[in-house]
Amino acid sequence: METQEQVLTMPRIGDKAPSFKAVTTQGDINFPQDYAGKWVILFSHPADFTPVCTSEFMTFASMQGEFEALNTQLVGLSVDGLYSHIAWLRTIKEKIEYKGMKNVEVTFPLIEDITMNVAKTYGMLQPGESTTKAVRAVFFIDPKGIIRTIVYYPLSLGRNFDELKRIIIGLQTADAYSVALPADWRPGDDVIVPTAGSCGVAKERMESTDADQTCYDWFFCTRKLPKEKVDALRVK
Ligand code: BEZ
């Protein structure tokens, strides 16, 4: 007998993003190949014409320029069909005014997935939550097509968009400067230097007089990384 674990695949951090072809509100896509060289946020939502999803789409769309400045493409998905997607996005633009956002046009692709193929491949269907609707999954995929972060929210809780943006900035900063980032890191905060890999380096670190570096102990050292250096990673 097949167990639930055998039926449901769950890509993991570090895996290559599974490829698929799909129909979207912006035409056909070949994922992730069409976005090679960009960061991608692939996210699922439970259903069109629902309130939490509407608030999220308006927020994603209103932040699209900020994500583009981070070389990041948004790609949405739900298990609804194309015409439902089109009708919902038209309603959002024409009728919904919410928290100062109005006339919001969603120009990033929204995948139709009535077969649930993509949702199943990406582990977006989590039967304990719903067997018919995708959870609010967010996959952060790097320019080489590797999954770098995965965040899941349940049906009842809208995503935190500050955090989604912080994740992209954090991943790009960690890559560009070969550092790690401490709890609640924000651009301008100190960053963590790689842990000393030898007794010699551990000693050097503890005896260092470098004013830009702080060592709490031999294995936990931070250094300054000015906000301008993080902002410099933006493409525009
Ligand atoms: C919503 O987006 O409002 C929603 C969708 C599915 C279940 C519960 C809420």
mmCIF file of C-alpha atoms and ligand atoms in Angstrom:
data_model
loop_
_atom_site.group_PDB
_atom_site.id
_atom_site.type_symbol
_atom_site.label_atom_id
_atom_site.label_comp_id
_atom_site.label_asym_id
_atom_site.label_seq_id
_atom_site.Cartn_x
_atom_site.Cartn_y
_atom_site.Cartn_z
ATOM 1 C CA MET A 1 0.000 0.000 0.000
ATOM 2 C CA GLU A 2 1.260 3.494 -0.843
ATOM 3 C CA THR A 3 1.813 5.692 2.171
ATOM 4 C CA GLN A 4 1.145 9.426 2.113
ATOM 5 C CA GLU A 5 4.924 9.978 2.163
ATOM 6 C CA GLN A 6 5.329 7.993 -1.078
ATOM 7 C CA VAL A 7 2.629 9.954 -2.892
ATOM 8 C CA LEU A 8 3.677 13.465 -1.877
ATOM 9 C CA THR A 9 7.019 14.818 -3.019
ATOM 10 C CA MET A 10 8.526 17.696 -1.101
ATOM 11 C CA PRO A 11 11.456 19.497 -2.719
ATOM 12 C CA ARG A 12 13.999 20.605 -0.154
ATOM 13 C CA ILE A 13 16.440 23.445 0.307
ATOM 14 C CA GLY A 14 19.466 22.796 -1.901
ATOM 15 C CA ASP A 15 17.480 20.769 -4.464
ATOM 16 C CA LYS A 16 17.214 21.781 -8.098
ATOM 17 C CA ALA A 17 13.781 23.376 -8.579
ATOM 18 C CA PRO A 18 11.635 20.755 -10.358
ATOM 19 C CA SER A 19 10.991 21.750 -13.996
ATOM 20 C CA PHE A 20 7.521 22.065 -15.492
ATOM 21 C CA LYS A 21 5.688 23.715 -18.355
ATOM 22 C CA ALA A 22 2.541 25.657 -17.497
ATOM 23 C CA VAL A 23 -0.141 27.979 -18.754
ATOM 24 C CA THR A 24 -0.237 31.332 -16.940
ATOM 25 C CA THR A 25 -2.042 34.655 -17.101
ATOM 26 C CA GLN A 26 1.039 35.970 -18.943
ATOM 27 C CA GLY A 27 1.279 33.093 -21.454
ATOM 28 C CA ASP A 28 3.043 29.744 -21.391
ATOM 29 C CA ILE A 29 6.132 29.307 -19.247
ATOM 30 C CA ASN A 30 8.930 26.792 -19.018
ATOM 31 C CA PHE A 31 9.913 26.780 -15.350
ATOM 32 C CA PRO A 32 12.527 27.538 -14.064
ATOM 33 C CA GLN A 33 14.488 27.787 -17.334
ATOM 34 C CA ASP A 34 12.647 30.928 -18.475
ATOM 35 C CA TYR A 35 13.982 32.748 -15.422
ATOM 36 C CA ALA A 36 17.633 31.631 -15.565
ATOM 37 C CA GLY A 37 19.840 34.400 -14.200
ATOM 38 C CA LYS A 38 17.093 35.775 -11.943
ATOM 39 C CA TRP A 39 15.910 34.991 -8.454
ATOM 40 C CA VAL A 40 12.364 33.625 -8.441
ATOM 41 C CA ILE A 41 9.717 33.606 -5.750
ATOM 42 C CA LEU A 42 7.320 30.784 -6.688
ATOM 43 C CA PHE A 43 4.318 30.954 -4.400
ATOM 44 C CA SER A 44 0.998 29.179 -4.133
ATOM 45 C CA HIS A 45 -2.302 30.461 -2.826
ATOM 46 C CA PRO A 46 -5.370 28.412 -1.872
ATOM 47 C CA ALA A 47 -7.997 29.827 -4.219
ATOM 48 C CA ASP A 48 -9.010 32.779 -6.392
ATOM 49 C CA PHE A 49 -11.792 35.093 -5.139
ATOM 50 C CA THR A 50 -10.889 34.605 -1.482
ATOM 51 C CA PRO A 51 -10.107 37.462 0.897
ATOM 52 C CA VAL A 52 -6.699 36.581 2.334
ATOM 53 C CA CYS A 53 -5.404 35.693 -1.153
ATOM 54 C CA THR A 54 -6.769 38.963 -2.536
ATOM 55 C CA SER A 55 -4.941 40.957 0.144
ATOM 56 C CA GLU A 56 -1.757 39.016 -0.643
ATOM 57 C CA PHE A 57 -1.977 39.506 -4.408
ATOM 58 C CA MET A 58 -2.526 43.219 -3.994
ATOM 59 C CA THR A 59 0.509 43.381 -1.726
ATOM 60 C CA PHE A 60 2.694 41.273 -4.037
ATOM 61 C CA ALA A 61 1.676 43.383 -7.038
ATOM 62 C CA SER A 62 2.272 46.663 -5.229
ATOM 63 C CA MET A 63 5.757 45.462 -4.221
ATOM 64 C CA GLN A 64 6.639 44.077 -7.640
ATOM 65 C CA GLY A 65 8.971 47.008 -8.427
ATOM 66 C CA GLU A 66 10.853 46.376 -5.159
ATOM 67 C CA PHE A 67 11.323 42.722 -6.082
ATOM 68 C CA GLU A 68 12.388 43.616 -9.630
ATOM 69 C CA ALA A 69 15.033 45.918 -8.155
ATOM 70 C CA LEU A 70 16.308 42.791 -6.405
ATOM 71 C CA ASN A 71 16.445 40.899 -9.728
ATOM 72 C CA THR A 72 13.530 38.813 -8.488
ATOM 73 C CA GLN A 73 10.617 37.492 -10.537
ATOM 74 C CA LEU A 74 7.305 36.670 -8.866
ATOM 75 C CA VAL A 75 5.361 33.609 -10.085
ATOM 76 C CA GLY A 76 2.051 32.686 -8.460
ATOM 77 C CA LEU A 77 0.035 29.460 -8.591
ATOM 78 C CA SER A 78 -3.272 28.057 -7.503
ATOM 79 C CA VAL A 79 -5.225 24.992 -8.540
ATOM 80 C CA ASP A 80 -7.852 27.207 -10.192
ATOM 81 C CA GLY A 81 -8.217 27.484 -13.971
ATOM 82 C CA LEU A 82 -6.987 30.237 -16.263
ATOM 83 C CA TYR A 83 -10.352 31.961 -16.726
ATOM 84 C CA SER A 84 -10.938 32.095 -12.982
ATOM 85 C CA HIS A 85 -7.475 33.671 -12.602
ATOM 86 C CA ILE A 86 -8.211 36.251 -15.305
ATOM 87 C CA ALA A 87 -11.621 37.122 -13.847
ATOM 88 C CA TRP A 88 -10.195 37.445 -10.312
ATOM 89 C CA LEU A 89 -7.282 39.661 -11.389
ATOM 90 C CA ARG A 90 -9.703 41.858 -13.368
ATOM 91 C CA THR A 91 -11.934 42.189 -10.287
ATOM 92 C CA ILE A 92 -8.941 43.142 -8.156
ATOM 93 C CA LYS A 93 -7.972 45.872 -10.627
ATOM 94 C CA GLU A 94 -11.439 47.212 -11.246
ATOM 95 C CA LYS A 95 -13.152 46.932 -7.879
ATOM 96 C CA ILE A 96 -10.943 46.370 -4.877
ATOM 97 C CA GLU A 97 -9.534 49.185 -2.819
ATOM 98 C CA TYR A 98 -7.666 47.944 0.231
ATOM 99 C CA LYS A 99 -5.250 49.665 2.614
ATOM 100 C CA GLY A 100 -4.524 52.494 0.200
ATOM 101 C CA MET A 101 -3.967 50.104 -2.724
ATOM 102 C CA LYS A 102 -6.325 50.489 -5.660
ATOM 103 C CA ASN A 103 -6.350 49.946 -9.422
ATOM 104 C CA VAL A 104 -3.772 47.234 -8.772
ATOM 105 C CA GLU A 105 -2.720 45.340 -11.867
ATOM 106 C CA VAL A 106 -1.119 41.942 -11.388
ATOM 107 C CA THR A 107 1.393 41.640 -14.231
ATOM 108 C CA PHE A 108 3.458 38.725 -12.938
ATOM 109 C CA PRO A 109 2.426 35.249 -14.153
ATOM 110 C CA LEU A 110 -0.232 33.314 -12.270
ATOM 111 C CA ILE A 111 -0.099 29.608 -13.122
ATOM 112 C CA GLU A 112 -3.270 27.583 -13.673
ATOM 113 C CA ASP A 113 -2.865 24.175 -12.098
ATOM 114 C CA ILE A 114 -6.214 22.434 -12.307
ATOM 115 C CA THR A 115 -4.456 19.088 -12.712
ATOM 116 C CA MET A 116 -2.580 19.851 -9.444
ATOM 117 C CA ASN A 117 0.584 18.540 -11.091
ATOM 118 C CA VAL A 118 2.778 21.446 -10.056
ATOM 119 C CA ALA A 119 1.184 21.746 -6.609
ATOM 120 C CA LYS A 120 1.850 18.051 -5.954
ATOM 121 C CA THR A 121 5.403 18.181 -7.304
ATOM 122 C CA TYR A 122 6.241 21.113 -5.033
ATOM 123 C CA GLY A 123 4.491 19.769 -1.925
ATOM 124 C CA MET A 124 2.029 22.647 -1.958
ATOM 125 C CA LEU A 125 -0.899 20.319 -1.203
ATOM 126 C CA GLN A 126 -0.761 19.399 2.435
ATOM 127 C CA PRO A 127 -3.733 17.126 3.150
ATOM 128 C CA GLY A 128 -3.867 17.794 6.890
ATOM 129 C CA GLU A 129 -4.666 21.419 5.954
ATOM 130 C CA SER A 130 -6.699 20.833 2.771
ATOM 131 C CA THR A 131 -6.957 18.167 0.090
ATOM 132 C CA THR A 132 -8.343 20.565 -2.521
ATOM 133 C CA LYS A 133 -6.444 23.814 -1.969
ATOM 134 C CA ALA A 134 -2.724 24.572 -1.968
ATOM 135 C CA VAL A 135 -1.275 25.991 1.239
ATOM 136 C CA ARG A 136 0.560 29.329 1.100
ATOM 137 C CA ALA A 137 3.953 27.948 0.057
ATOM 138 C CA VAL A 138 6.848 30.210 -0.910
ATOM 139 C CA PHE A 139 9.896 28.842 -2.740
ATOM 140 C CA PHE A 140 12.943 31.082 -3.155
ATOM 141 C CA ILE A 141 14.913 29.891 -6.176
ATOM 142 C CA ASP A 142 18.320 31.297 -7.071
ATOM 143 C CA PRO A 143 19.585 32.309 -10.536
ATOM 144 C CA LYS A 144 20.984 28.780 -11.027
ATOM 145 C CA GLY A 145 17.606 27.169 -10.359
ATOM 146 C CA ILE A 146 18.426 25.920 -6.851
ATOM 147 C CA ILE A 147 15.834 26.138 -4.052
ATOM 148 C CA ARG A 148 17.368 28.260 -1.320
ATOM 149 C CA THR A 149 14.533 28.845 1.151
ATOM 150 C CA ILE A 150 11.038 27.426 1.635
ATOM 151 C CA VAL A 151 8.352 29.019 3.790
ATOM 152 C CA TYR A 152 4.869 27.630 4.385
ATOM 153 C CA TYR A 153 1.858 29.408 5.832
ATOM 154 C CA PRO A 154 -1.551 27.843 6.484
ATOM 155 C CA LEU A 155 -4.765 28.852 4.715
ATOM 156 C CA SER A 156 -5.874 31.212 7.457
ATOM 157 C CA LEU A 157 -2.728 33.343 7.781
ATOM 158 C CA GLY A 158 -1.556 35.861 5.175
ATOM 159 C CA ARG A 159 2.170 36.056 4.487
ATOM 160 C CA ASN A 160 4.519 38.653 5.984
ATOM 161 C CA PHE A 161 5.868 40.538 2.970
ATOM 162 C CA ASP A 162 8.608 42.334 4.891
ATOM 163 C CA GLU A 163 9.970 38.908 5.725
ATOM 164 C CA LEU A 164 9.722 37.656 2.123
ATOM 165 C CA LYS A 165 11.729 40.674 0.975
ATOM 166 C CA ARG A 166 14.189 40.276 3.874
ATOM 167 C CA ILE A 167 14.770 36.664 2.829
ATOM 168 C CA ILE A 168 15.713 37.670 -0.742
ATOM 169 C CA ILE A 169 18.005 40.457 0.487
ATOM 170 C CA GLY A 170 19.509 38.123 3.087
ATOM 171 C CA LEU A 171 20.218 35.335 0.593
ATOM 172 C CA GLN A 172 21.783 37.764 -1.877
ATOM 173 C CA THR A 173 23.893 39.372 0.868
ATOM 174 C CA ALA A 174 25.081 36.033 2.250
ATOM 175 C CA ASP A 175 26.119 34.949 -1.262
ATOM 176 C CA ALA A 176 27.781 38.214 -2.282
ATOM 177 C CA TYR A 177 29.822 38.715 0.893
ATOM 178 C CA SER A 178 30.325 35.070 2.013
ATOM 179 C CA VAL A 179 28.792 35.739 5.402
ATOM 180 C CA ALA A 180 25.937 34.399 7.515
ATOM 181 C CA LEU A 181 23.240 36.564 9.022
ATOM 182 C CA PRO A 182 22.167 36.570 12.658
ATOM 183 C CA ALA A 183 18.667 36.482 14.108
ATOM 184 C CA ASP A 184 16.436 39.292 12.874
ATOM 185 C CA TRP A 185 19.223 40.672 10.655
ATOM 186 C CA ARG A 186 18.373 43.754 8.649
ATOM 187 C CA PRO A 187 20.560 45.598 6.105
ATOM 188 C CA GLY A 188 23.073 47.694 8.060
ATOM 189 C CA ASP A 189 23.281 45.239 10.980
ATOM 190 C CA ASP A 190 26.510 43.359 11.684
ATOM 191 C CA VAL A 191 26.999 40.056 9.840
ATOM 192 C CA ILE A 192 28.580 36.797 10.975
ATOM 193 C CA VAL A 193 31.981 35.808 9.622
ATOM 194 C CA PRO A 194 32.582 32.100 8.909
ATOM 195 C CA THR A 195 33.503 30.213 12.077
ATOM 196 C CA ALA A 196 37.238 29.742 12.587
ATOM 197 C CA GLY A 197 38.291 26.440 11.029
ATOM 198 C CA SER A 198 41.595 26.068 12.820
ATOM 199 C CA CYS A 199 43.090 26.752 16.257
ATOM 200 C CA GLY A 200 45.337 29.390 14.649
ATOM 201 C CA VAL A 201 42.425 31.351 13.199
ATOM 202 C CA ALA A 202 40.473 31.001 16.477
ATOM 203 C CA LYS A 203 43.431 32.526 18.360
ATOM 204 C CA GLU A 204 43.853 35.279 15.758
ATOM 205 C CA ARG A 205 40.188 36.190 15.989
ATOM 206 C CA MET A 206 40.217 36.393 19.782
ATOM 207 C CA GLU A 207 43.354 38.547 19.742
ATOM 208 C CA SER A 208 42.280 40.779 16.854
ATOM 209 C CA THR A 209 42.121 44.525 17.389
ATOM 210 C CA ASP A 210 40.101 45.087 14.167
ATOM 211 C CA ALA A 211 37.526 47.699 15.153
ATOM 212 C CA ASP A 212 35.071 46.398 12.523
ATOM 213 C CA GLN A 213 35.013 42.933 14.073
ATOM 214 C CA THR A 214 33.468 41.775 17.353
ATOM 215 C CA CYS A 215 34.125 38.301 18.756
ATOM 216 C CA TYR A 216 31.736 37.055 21.418
ATOM 217 C CA ASP A 217 33.819 33.896 21.550
ATOM 218 C CA TRP A 218 36.189 32.161 19.085
ATOM 219 C CA PHE A 219 33.295 30.576 17.143
ATOM 220 C CA PHE A 220 31.001 33.623 17.069
ATOM 221 C CA CYS A 221 32.445 36.708 15.398
ATOM 222 C CA THR A 222 30.604 39.480 13.603
ATOM 223 C CA ARG A 223 31.789 42.287 11.374
ATOM 224 C CA LYS A 224 30.313 45.484 10.101
ATOM 225 C CA LEU A 225 28.647 45.452 6.678
ATOM 226 C CA PRO A 226 27.337 48.932 5.919
ATOM 227 C CA LYS A 227 23.814 49.221 4.553
ATOM 228 C CA GLU A 228 25.183 50.870 1.392
ATOM 229 C CA LYS A 229 27.038 47.651 0.565
ATOM 230 C CA VAL A 230 23.813 45.681 0.865
ATOM 231 C CA ASP A 231 21.871 48.296 -1.140
ATOM 232 C CA ALA A 232 24.582 48.120 -3.822
ATOM 233 C CA LEU A 233 23.361 44.600 -4.685
ATOM 234 C CA ARG A 234 20.150 46.049 -6.162
ATOM 235 C CA VAL A 235 20.004 46.058 -9.952
ATOM 236 C CA LYS A 236 18.365 49.508 -10.084
HETATM 237 C C1 BEZ B 1 -8.535 33.217 1.870
HETATM 238 O O1 BEZ B 1 -7.632 33.465 1.059
HETATM 239 O O2 BEZ B 1 -9.226 34.077 2.375
HETATM 240 C C2 BEZ B 1 -8.755 31.790 2.262
HETATM 241 C C3 BEZ B 1 -8.589 30.789 1.322
HETATM 242 C C4 BEZ B 1 -8.847 29.485 1.692
HETATM 243 C C5 BEZ B 1 -9.238 29.182 2.978
HETATM 244 C C6 BEZ B 1 -9.359 30.196 3.918
HETATM 245 C C7 BEZ B 1 -9.120 31.513 3.553
#
